[in-house]
Amino acid sequence: MLQTQTSVTVGAGPLTIADVVAVARHDARVELDPAALDGVAASRAIVEALADDTEPHYGISTGFGALATTFIPADRRAQLQASLVRSHAAGSGPEVEREVVRALMLLRLSTLMTGRTGARPETVETYAALLNAGITPIVHEYGSLGCSGDLAPLAHCALAAMGEGTVRVDGELVDAADALAAAGIRPVVLAEKEGLALINGTDGMLGMLTLAIHDLNGLLTDADIAAAMSVEALLGTDAVFADDLQRLRPQAGQAISAANLRALLAASPLVASHKGPQCTRVQDAYSLRCSPQVHGAARDTVAHAELVAGRELASAVDNPVLTLDGRVESNGNFHGAPVAYVLDFLAIVAADVASMSERRTDRFLDPARNQGLPPFLAHEVGVDSGLMIAQYTAAGIVSELKRLAAPASVDSIPSSAMQEDHVSMGWAAARKLRRAVDGLARVIAIEVMTAARGADLRAPLQPGPATGAVIAALRETVPGPGPDRHLAPEIEAAYALVTSGALRAAARLP
């Protein structure tokens, strides 16, 4: 789908999911609200006053974590902040995706702009400059336990702002100091409290949650499209999707999915062809008949995750934090449990919706259940394998998604000399959810391919206008029935149509 949002203004108020997607995925320019910057400067003045206080204040004139009682002299505090970032930039493993890093940086910037962290305006402006210059710090797969924030991932970003470490620019690995110099950005020399302000947040897991919510909202409509195509080409009934039946169980998501199915199957010659007394089947299989119930429950779970994400986007997560009346207080808001739970819920959603989709795909290939279609939808039975192995691929993905649905948030491992004795594992929950969302899109794409071939094999009977438009869009890159051919490129083409929103556009569904 075309991206129209070209800039995002970051102020003291919350960003939206659309804002995060625009900056993270589509390189929208970041603008800083001048009034919010004034608030940042005002809160910084409070920190500087406390820095001159003879009484120790956590993170300003003391060490961190288990070293919170250690007083740090004024002439060593800049070193303290730099040492914090350098020591916490301890990630390991593969690089995480560029869009994840950009989402993480944008959300940390948003918290800095609330004026609750005590960061200086010039530090805030540096983060915006890095995003606008397309400088992406290298962040690694492992390093966050999801408590005290996504410490290692955020520290790698702070390190880049200091002109240290490695970044990517236009896909190329570059020394951070060189990248900043080329972009005309002065490296930050961190002052009191700023190291904490840059690393003590749940921005990594929240960034991945916002991207997943955006993607799942589209994929659940794609799942409705795939289900409608399967109902139609398997000669199922649309009667079970009637509005009055759905109202007997007033679940909000179910109503949306059922309405989509009714719209997709409206005026379908294929559906009409077997209505009346000549049809002897009493009920369709659950994977057809109950699709609004499963897809609807998934929609409701995503809606709950969106509620939690909205609250998090409105949060100022740091420790210590500056209160509205000017106090500097320690707190536990950096714990990632609220985000970790919904990340795990969504992994369950992805696994279950994909599982139902794969079951519909499988029905097409079995002559005992596909209502007169050739085995495996093969062109020449016995010579061709048709879509047999495409279903294997879907089944393998679904099996993986079931493993990924095991929750990360029920795990905890103590750290920091038992100071951090319960952690959320939200980063791990987010990482596996990204894999699950991708797998769901691939399983739906295989069902769409399969259902489209099934519909084509029903000729001269025709699909309805909406599903017919989807099949026409698919046929621009994926050919119809015929002798066996290399299927992997066709699966990738169908996957691209799903993830781009092209199928939803063809069906005229949001």
Coordinates of C-alpha atoms in Angstrom, one line a residue:
M1 CA 0.0 0.0 0.0
L2 CA 1.2 3.5 -0.7
Q3 CA 2.6 5.4 2.2
T4 CA 1.4 9.0 2.4
Q5 CA 2.7 10.2 5.8
T6 CA 6.0 11.9 5.0
S7 CA 6.7 13.5 8.4
V8 CA 6.0 12.9 12.1
T9 CA 6.0 15.5 14.7
V10 CA 7.3 14.3 18.1
G11 CA 6.1 16.3 21.1
A12 CA 5.2 15.8 24.7
G13 CA 2.1 13.7 23.7
P14 CA 1.9 10.2 22.5
L15 CA 2.8 8.9 19.0
T16 CA 0.4 6.7 17.1
I17 CA 1.0 3.3 15.6
A18 CA 0.8 4.9 12.2
D19 CA 3.5 7.4 13.2
V20 CA 5.8 4.5 14.3
V21 CA 5.3 2.6 11.0
A22 CA 5.8 5.8 9.0
V23 CA 9.2 6.5 10.5
A24 CA 10.4 2.9 11.1
R25 CA 9.4 1.4 7.8
H26 CA 8.9 4.3 5.4
D27 CA 11.6 6.8 6.5
A28 CA 9.2 9.6 7.3
R29 CA 11.0 12.7 8.5
V30 CA 11.0 13.5 12.3
E31 CA 10.1 17.0 13.4
L32 CA 10.5 18.1 17.0
D33 CA 7.7 20.2 18.6
P34 CA 9.4 23.5 19.8
A35 CA 7.1 23.8 22.9
A36 CA 8.0 20.3 24.0
L37 CA 11.7 21.1 23.5
D38 CA 11.2 24.0 25.9
G39 CA 9.8 21.5 28.4
V40 CA 12.9 19.3 27.9
A41 CA 15.1 22.3 28.8
A42 CA 13.1 23.1 31.9
S43 CA 13.3 19.5 33.2
R44 CA 17.1 19.5 32.5
A45 CA 17.5 22.5 34.7
I46 CA 16.0 20.4 37.6
V47 CA 18.6 17.7 37.0
E48 CA 21.4 20.2 36.9
A49 CA 20.3 21.7 40.2
L50 CA 20.3 18.2 41.8
A51 CA 23.7 17.5 40.4
D52 CA 25.1 20.3 42.6
D53 CA 23.3 18.9 45.7
T54 CA 25.6 17.3 48.3
E55 CA 22.9 14.7 48.9
P56 CA 23.2 11.7 46.5
H57 CA 20.5 11.3 43.9
Y58 CA 20.2 8.0 42.0
G59 CA 21.5 8.1 38.5
I60 CA 22.6 11.7 38.8
S61 CA 25.3 11.5 41.5
T62 CA 25.3 7.7 42.2
G63 CA 26.1 4.5 40.4
F64 CA 23.4 2.3 38.9
G65 CA 21.5 -0.9 39.8
A66 CA 23.3 -2.8 42.5
L67 CA 25.7 0.2 42.8
A68 CA 23.0 2.7 43.5
T69 CA 24.5 3.6 46.9
T70 CA 27.9 4.5 45.5
F71 CA 28.4 8.3 45.4
I72 CA 30.2 9.6 42.2
P73 CA 32.2 12.8 42.4
A74 CA 31.2 15.6 40.0
D75 CA 34.4 15.3 38.0
R76 CA 33.7 11.6 37.3
R77 CA 30.0 11.8 36.2
A78 CA 30.5 12.3 32.5
Q79 CA 32.7 9.2 32.6
L80 CA 30.0 7.4 34.5
Q81 CA 27.4 8.0 31.8
A82 CA 29.7 7.1 29.0
S83 CA 30.9 4.0 30.9
L84 CA 27.3 3.0 31.4
V85 CA 26.5 3.1 27.7
R86 CA 29.7 1.3 26.7
S87 CA 29.3 -1.5 29.2
H88 CA 25.6 -2.0 28.4
A89 CA 26.2 -2.1 24.6
A90 CA 26.8 -5.8 25.1
G91 CA 24.5 -7.4 22.5
S92 CA 25.4 -10.5 20.6
G93 CA 24.1 -12.4 17.6
P94 CA 22.7 -11.4 14.3
E95 CA 21.6 -7.8 13.6
V96 CA 18.0 -7.0 14.1
E97 CA 16.0 -5.4 11.3
R98 CA 16.5 -1.8 10.3
E99 CA 12.8 -1.0 11.0
V100 CA 13.0 -2.4 14.5
V101 CA 16.0 -0.1 15.3
R102 CA 14.3 2.9 13.9
A103 CA 11.1 2.2 15.8
L104 CA 13.2 1.8 19.0
M105 CA 15.0 5.1 18.5
L106 CA 11.8 6.9 17.7
L107 CA 10.1 5.7 20.8
R108 CA 13.0 6.6 23.0
L109 CA 13.0 10.0 21.4
S110 CA 9.3 10.3 22.2
T111 CA 10.0 9.6 25.8
L112 CA 12.8 12.1 25.9
M113 CA 10.5 14.7 24.5
T114 CA 8.0 14.3 27.4
G115 CA 10.5 16.1 29.7
R116 CA 10.3 13.4 32.3
T117 CA 13.8 12.1 31.7
G118 CA 16.0 15.1 32.3
A119 CA 17.9 14.7 29.0
R120 CA 19.3 17.9 27.4
P121 CA 17.7 19.3 24.3
E122 CA 20.9 18.8 22.3
T123 CA 20.8 15.1 23.1
V124 CA 17.2 14.9 22.0
E125 CA 18.0 16.7 18.8
T126 CA 20.8 14.2 18.0
Y127 CA 18.4 11.3 18.0
A128 CA 16.1 13.1 15.6
A129 CA 19.1 13.9 13.4
L130 CA 20.3 10.3 13.3
L131 CA 16.8 9.1 12.2
N132 CA 16.6 11.8 9.5
A133 CA 20.0 11.0 8.2
G134 CA 19.2 7.4 7.9
I135 CA 21.9 6.3 10.3
T136 CA 21.0 3.0 11.9
P137 CA 23.0 1.7 14.8
I138 CA 23.8 -2.0 14.8
V139 CA 21.6 -3.7 17.4
H140 CA 21.9 -7.5 18.1
E141 CA 19.4 -10.3 18.6
Y142 CA 20.4 -11.1 22.2
G143 CA 21.0 -8.7 25.1
S144 CA 17.6 -7.7 26.6
L145 CA 15.8 -9.4 29.4
G146 CA 12.9 -6.9 29.1
C147 CA 13.4 -5.3 32.5
S148 CA 15.3 -2.1 33.4
G149 CA 14.3 -1.5 29.8
D150 CA 15.7 -3.0 26.6
L151 CA 19.1 -2.1 28.0
A152 CA 21.6 -3.6 25.5
P153 CA 19.6 -2.7 22.3
L154 CA 19.1 0.9 23.6
A155 CA 22.7 1.2 24.6
H156 CA 23.9 0.3 21.1
C157 CA 21.8 3.2 19.8
A158 CA 23.2 5.6 22.5
L159 CA 26.7 4.4 21.7
A160 CA 26.2 5.5 18.1
A161 CA 24.9 8.9 19.2
M162 CA 28.2 9.2 21.1
G163 CA 30.1 8.6 17.8
E164 CA 31.2 5.1 18.8
G165 CA 30.4 1.6 17.5
T166 CA 29.2 0.6 14.1
V167 CA 26.1 1.8 12.1
R168 CA 24.6 1.2 8.7
V169 CA 24.0 3.9 6.1
D170 CA 22.3 3.0 2.9
G171 CA 22.9 -0.6 3.8
E172 CA 26.7 -0.3 4.2
L173 CA 28.5 -0.8 7.5
V174 CA 30.2 2.4 8.6
D175 CA 32.1 3.5 11.7
A176 CA 29.6 5.6 13.7
A177 CA 32.1 8.6 14.0
D178 CA 32.5 8.7 10.2
A179 CA 28.8 8.4 9.6
L180 CA 28.0 11.3 12.0
A181 CA 30.7 13.5 10.6
A182 CA 29.4 12.9 7.0
A183 CA 25.9 13.9 8.1
G184 CA 27.2 17.0 10.0
I185 CA 26.0 15.6 13.4
R186 CA 28.1 16.3 16.5
P187 CA 28.6 13.3 18.8
V188 CA 26.9 13.6 22.1
V189 CA 29.0 14.0 25.3
L190 CA 26.6 12.6 27.9
A191 CA 25.9 14.7 31.0
E192 CA 24.5 13.6 34.4
K193 CA 21.5 11.2 34.1
E194 CA 21.6 11.0 30.3
G195 CA 23.0 7.6 30.0
L196 CA 20.1 6.2 32.0
A197 CA 17.6 8.3 30.1
L198 CA 18.8 6.8 26.8
I199 CA 18.8 3.1 27.8
N200 CA 16.1 2.7 30.5
G201 CA 13.0 2.0 28.4
T202 CA 10.8 -0.7 26.8
D203 CA 11.1 0.9 23.4
G204 CA 12.5 -2.2 21.6
M205 CA 9.7 -4.5 22.5
L206 CA 7.1 -1.7 22.1
G207 CA 8.4 -0.9 18.7
M208 CA 8.1 -4.5 17.6
L209 CA 4.6 -4.6 19.1
T210 CA 3.4 -1.6 17.1
L211 CA 4.7 -3.0 13.9
A212 CA 3.1 -6.4 14.6
I213 CA -0.3 -4.8 15.4
H214 CA -0.1 -2.9 12.1
D215 CA 0.7 -6.1 10.2
L216 CA -1.8 -8.3 11.9
N217 CA -4.7 -5.9 11.3
G218 CA -4.0 -6.4 7.6
L219 CA -3.3 -10.1 7.8
L220 CA -6.6 -10.9 9.6
T221 CA -8.5 -9.3 6.7
D222 CA -6.3 -11.4 4.3
A223 CA -7.3 -14.4 6.3
D224 CA -11.0 -13.5 5.8
I225 CA -10.3 -13.2 2.1
A226 CA -8.6 -16.6 2.0
A227 CA -11.4 -18.2 4.0
A228 CA -14.1 -16.8 1.7
M229 CA -12.2 -18.1 -1.4
S230 CA -12.0 -21.6 0.2
V231 CA -15.7 -21.7 1.2
E232 CA -16.6 -20.7 -2.3
A233 CA -14.3 -23.1 -4.2
L234 CA -15.0 -26.0 -1.8
L235 CA -18.7 -25.5 -2.4
G236 CA -19.4 -24.5 1.2
T237 CA -22.3 -22.4 2.4
D238 CA -22.4 -18.8 3.3
A239 CA -25.6 -19.2 5.3
V240 CA -23.7 -19.7 8.5
F241 CA -22.3 -16.2 8.2
A242 CA -25.7 -14.5 8.4
D243 CA -25.9 -11.4 10.5
D244 CA -28.7 -12.7 12.8
L245 CA -26.7 -15.9 13.6
Q246 CA -23.6 -13.9 14.4
R247 CA -25.5 -11.5 16.7
L248 CA -26.4 -14.5 18.9
R249 CA -22.8 -14.3 20.0
P250 CA -22.0 -10.6 20.1
Q251 CA -18.2 -10.7 19.9
A252 CA -17.0 -7.6 18.2
G253 CA -14.2 -9.2 16.1
Q254 CA -16.5 -12.1 15.0
A255 CA -19.0 -9.6 13.6
I256 CA -16.3 -7.9 11.6
S257 CA -15.0 -11.1 10.1
A258 CA -18.5 -12.5 9.3
A259 CA -19.4 -9.2 7.6
N260 CA -16.2 -9.5 5.5
L261 CA -17.2 -13.1 4.5
R262 CA -20.7 -12.0 3.6
A263 CA -19.4 -9.2 1.4
L264 CA -16.7 -11.4 -0.2
L265 CA -19.2 -14.2 -1.1
A266 CA -22.1 -11.9 -2.2
A267 CA -23.4 -12.6 -5.7
S268 CA -21.2 -15.6 -6.1
P269 CA -22.3 -18.0 -8.9
L270 CA -20.3 -20.7 -7.3
V271 CA -22.1 -20.4 -4.0
A272 CA -25.5 -20.1 -5.7
S273 CA -24.8 -23.3 -7.8
H274 CA -25.3 -25.7 -4.9
K275 CA -28.1 -24.0 -2.9
G276 CA -31.4 -25.7 -2.6
P277 CA -32.7 -29.2 -2.1
Q278 CA -30.0 -30.8 -4.3
C279 CA -27.4 -30.0 -1.6
T280 CA -27.3 -32.9 0.9
R281 CA -24.5 -31.6 3.1
V282 CA -25.8 -30.4 6.5
Q283 CA -22.8 -28.6 7.8
D284 CA -19.3 -27.6 6.5
A285 CA -16.2 -28.5 8.4
Y286 CA -15.1 -26.2 11.3
S287 CA -12.3 -24.7 9.3
L288 CA -14.9 -23.2 6.9
R289 CA -17.9 -22.8 9.2
C290 CA -16.1 -21.4 12.2
S291 CA -13.7 -19.0 10.5
P292 CA -15.4 -15.9 11.8
Q293 CA -15.2 -17.2 15.3
V294 CA -11.5 -17.9 15.1
H295 CA -10.6 -14.8 13.0
G296 CA -12.8 -12.7 15.2
A297 CA -11.2 -13.9 18.4
A298 CA -7.9 -13.0 16.9
R299 CA -9.2 -9.5 16.0
D300 CA -10.3 -9.0 19.6
T301 CA -6.9 -10.1 20.9
V302 CA -5.2 -7.6 18.5
A303 CA -7.6 -4.9 19.7
H304 CA -6.5 -5.6 23.3
A305 CA -2.9 -5.4 22.3
E306 CA -3.6 -2.1 20.6
L307 CA -5.1 -0.8 23.8
V308 CA -2.0 -1.8 25.7
A309 CA 0.2 -0.3 23.0
G310 CA -1.7 2.9 23.1
R311 CA -1.1 3.2 26.8
E312 CA 2.6 2.5 26.4
L313 CA 2.9 5.1 23.6
A314 CA 1.5 7.6 26.1
S315 CA 4.1 6.6 28.8
A316 CA 7.3 8.1 29.9
V317 CA 9.4 5.1 30.9
D318 CA 12.6 5.9 32.7
N319 CA 14.2 5.4 36.1
P320 CA 14.6 7.7 37.9
V321 CA 11.9 9.9 36.4
L322 CA 11.1 13.6 36.8
T323 CA 7.5 14.0 38.1
L324 CA 5.3 16.9 36.9
D325 CA 5.9 18.7 40.2
G326 CA 9.7 18.5 39.8
R327 CA 10.6 15.6 42.0
V328 CA 13.1 12.9 40.9
E329 CA 11.8 9.5 41.9
S330 CA 12.8 5.9 41.4
N331 CA 10.0 3.7 40.0
G332 CA 9.4 0.3 38.4
N333 CA 7.7 1.4 35.1
F334 CA 10.6 0.0 33.1
H335 CA 9.3 -3.6 33.7
G336 CA 8.1 -5.0 30.4
A337 CA 5.3 -7.2 31.6
P338 CA 2.4 -5.3 30.1
V339 CA 4.0 -5.4 26.6
A340 CA 5.4 -8.9 27.0
Y341 CA 2.0 -10.5 27.8
V342 CA 0.3 -9.1 24.7
L343 CA 3.3 -10.0 22.5
D344 CA 2.8 -13.6 23.6
F345 CA -1.0 -13.4 23.1
L346 CA -0.4 -12.3 19.5
A347 CA 2.0 -15.2 18.9
I348 CA -0.9 -17.5 19.9
V349 CA -3.2 -15.7 17.5
A350 CA -0.8 -16.1 14.6
A351 CA -0.4 -19.8 15.2
D352 CA -4.1 -20.5 15.5
V353 CA -5.2 -18.4 12.5
A354 CA -2.4 -20.0 10.4
S355 CA -3.4 -23.5 11.7
M356 CA -7.0 -23.0 10.5
S357 CA -5.8 -21.6 7.1
E358 CA -3.6 -24.7 6.6
R359 CA -6.5 -27.0 7.3
R360 CA -8.6 -25.3 4.6
T361 CA -5.6 -25.7 2.2
D362 CA -5.4 -29.4 3.0
R363 CA -9.1 -30.0 2.2
F364 CA -8.6 -28.9 -1.4
L365 CA -6.0 -31.6 -2.0
D366 CA -7.9 -34.6 -0.7
P367 CA -10.5 -36.0 -3.2
A368 CA -12.5 -37.4 -0.3
R369 CA -13.1 -33.9 0.9
N370 CA -12.7 -31.4 -1.9
Q371 CA -16.1 -31.9 -3.6
G372 CA -15.1 -33.3 -6.9
L373 CA -11.8 -31.6 -7.6
P374 CA -8.7 -33.6 -8.8
P375 CA -6.4 -35.0 -6.2
F376 CA -3.8 -32.4 -5.1
L377 CA -5.4 -30.1 -7.8
A378 CA -3.0 -31.8 -10.2
H379 CA -3.2 -31.2 -13.9
E380 CA -2.6 -34.8 -14.9
V381 CA -3.3 -37.1 -11.9
G382 CA -0.5 -39.5 -11.4
V383 CA 2.0 -37.5 -13.4
D384 CA 1.7 -34.1 -11.7
S385 CA 1.9 -33.5 -7.9
G386 CA -0.1 -30.3 -8.1
L387 CA 0.0 -28.3 -4.9
M388 CA 0.9 -31.3 -2.7
I389 CA 4.2 -29.8 -1.5
A390 CA 2.9 -26.3 -1.1
Q391 CA 0.7 -27.7 1.6
Y392 CA 3.7 -29.4 3.2
T393 CA 5.3 -25.9 3.3
A394 CA 2.3 -24.5 5.0
A395 CA 2.2 -27.4 7.5
G396 CA 5.9 -26.9 8.3
I397 CA 5.3 -23.2 9.0
V398 CA 2.3 -23.9 11.2
S399 CA 4.3 -26.4 13.2
E400 CA 6.9 -23.8 13.8
L401 CA 4.3 -21.2 14.7
K402 CA 3.0 -23.6 17.4
R403 CA 6.4 -23.7 18.9
L404 CA 6.7 -19.9 18.7
A405 CA 3.4 -19.6 20.6
A406 CA 5.0 -20.9 23.8
P407 CA 5.1 -17.8 25.9
A408 CA 8.4 -16.0 26.7
S409 CA 6.8 -13.9 29.5
V410 CA 6.4 -16.8 31.9
D411 CA 10.1 -17.1 32.0
S412 CA 12.4 -15.0 34.3
I413 CA 16.1 -15.2 35.1
P414 CA 17.6 -13.0 37.8
S415 CA 20.4 -10.6 37.0
S416 CA 22.4 -7.6 38.5
A417 CA 23.4 -9.4 41.7
M418 CA 19.7 -10.2 42.4
Q419 CA 18.7 -6.6 42.2
E420 CA 16.8 -7.4 39.0
D421 CA 15.3 -10.6 40.3
H422 CA 12.3 -10.8 38.0
V423 CA 12.3 -9.8 34.4
S424 CA 9.7 -9.8 31.6
M425 CA 11.6 -11.4 28.6
G426 CA 9.5 -9.0 26.5
W427 CA 12.3 -8.6 23.9
A428 CA 12.3 -12.3 23.3
A429 CA 8.5 -12.4 23.0
A430 CA 8.8 -9.6 20.4
R431 CA 11.5 -11.4 18.4
K432 CA 9.5 -14.6 18.1
L433 CA 6.3 -12.7 17.3
R434 CA 8.0 -11.1 14.3
R435 CA 8.8 -14.6 13.0
A436 CA 5.3 -15.7 13.7
V437 CA 3.7 -12.8 11.8
D438 CA 5.8 -13.5 8.8
G439 CA 4.9 -17.2 8.9
L440 CA 1.2 -16.4 9.1
A441 CA 1.5 -14.3 6.0
R442 CA 3.1 -17.2 4.1
V443 CA 0.5 -19.7 5.2
I444 CA -2.3 -17.3 4.1
A445 CA -0.6 -16.8 0.7
I446 CA -0.5 -20.6 0.1
E447 CA -4.2 -20.8 0.9
V448 CA -5.0 -18.0 -1.5
M449 CA -3.0 -19.8 -4.2
T450 CA -4.7 -23.0 -3.5
A451 CA -8.3 -21.6 -3.3
A452 CA -7.7 -19.7 -6.5
R453 CA -6.7 -22.8 -8.4
G454 CA -9.7 -24.6 -6.9
A455 CA -12.0 -21.9 -8.1
D456 CA -10.4 -22.0 -11.6
L457 CA -11.0 -25.7 -11.8
R458 CA -14.8 -25.2 -11.1
A459 CA -15.1 -23.5 -14.6
P460 CA -17.5 -22.7 -16.2
L461 CA -18.9 -21.7 -12.8
Q462 CA -17.4 -18.4 -11.7
P463 CA -16.5 -16.9 -8.4
G464 CA -18.2 -13.8 -7.1
P465 CA -17.1 -10.2 -7.9
A466 CA -14.9 -9.7 -4.8
T467 CA -13.1 -13.1 -4.9
G468 CA -12.9 -12.9 -8.6
A469 CA -11.1 -9.6 -8.3
V470 CA -8.6 -11.2 -5.9
I471 CA -8.0 -14.1 -8.2
A472 CA -7.4 -11.6 -11.1
A473 CA -4.9 -9.7 -9.0
L474 CA -3.1 -13.0 -8.2
R475 CA -3.1 -14.1 -11.8
E476 CA -1.0 -11.1 -12.7
T477 CA 2.0 -12.8 -11.2
V478 CA 0.9 -16.4 -10.4
P479 CA -0.4 -18.5 -13.3
G480 CA -3.5 -20.7 -13.0
P481 CA -3.9 -24.5 -13.3
G482 CA -1.5 -26.4 -15.5
P483 CA 1.3 -28.9 -15.6
D484 CA 3.7 -28.9 -12.6
R485 CA 6.2 -26.0 -12.5
H486 CA 8.6 -24.4 -10.1
L487 CA 6.3 -23.4 -7.2
A488 CA 8.6 -21.5 -4.9
P489 CA 8.6 -18.2 -6.9
E490 CA 4.8 -18.4 -7.1
I491 CA 4.5 -18.8 -3.3
E492 CA 6.8 -15.7 -2.9
A493 CA 4.7 -13.7 -5.4
A494 CA 1.5 -14.6 -3.5
Y495 CA 3.2 -13.7 -0.2
A496 CA 4.2 -10.3 -1.7
L497 CA 0.6 -9.7 -2.7
V498 CA -0.6 -10.5 0.8
T499 CA 2.0 -8.4 2.7
S500 CA 1.7 -5.4 0.3
G501 CA -2.1 -5.1 0.9
A502 CA -2.8 -5.8 -2.8
L503 CA -5.3 -8.5 -2.2
R504 CA -7.2 -6.3 0.3
A505 CA -7.2 -3.6 -2.3
A506 CA -8.6 -5.9 -5.0
A507 CA -11.3 -7.1 -2.6
R508 CA -12.0 -3.5 -1.6
L509 CA -11.6 -4.3 2.0
P510 CA -9.6 -2.0 4.4

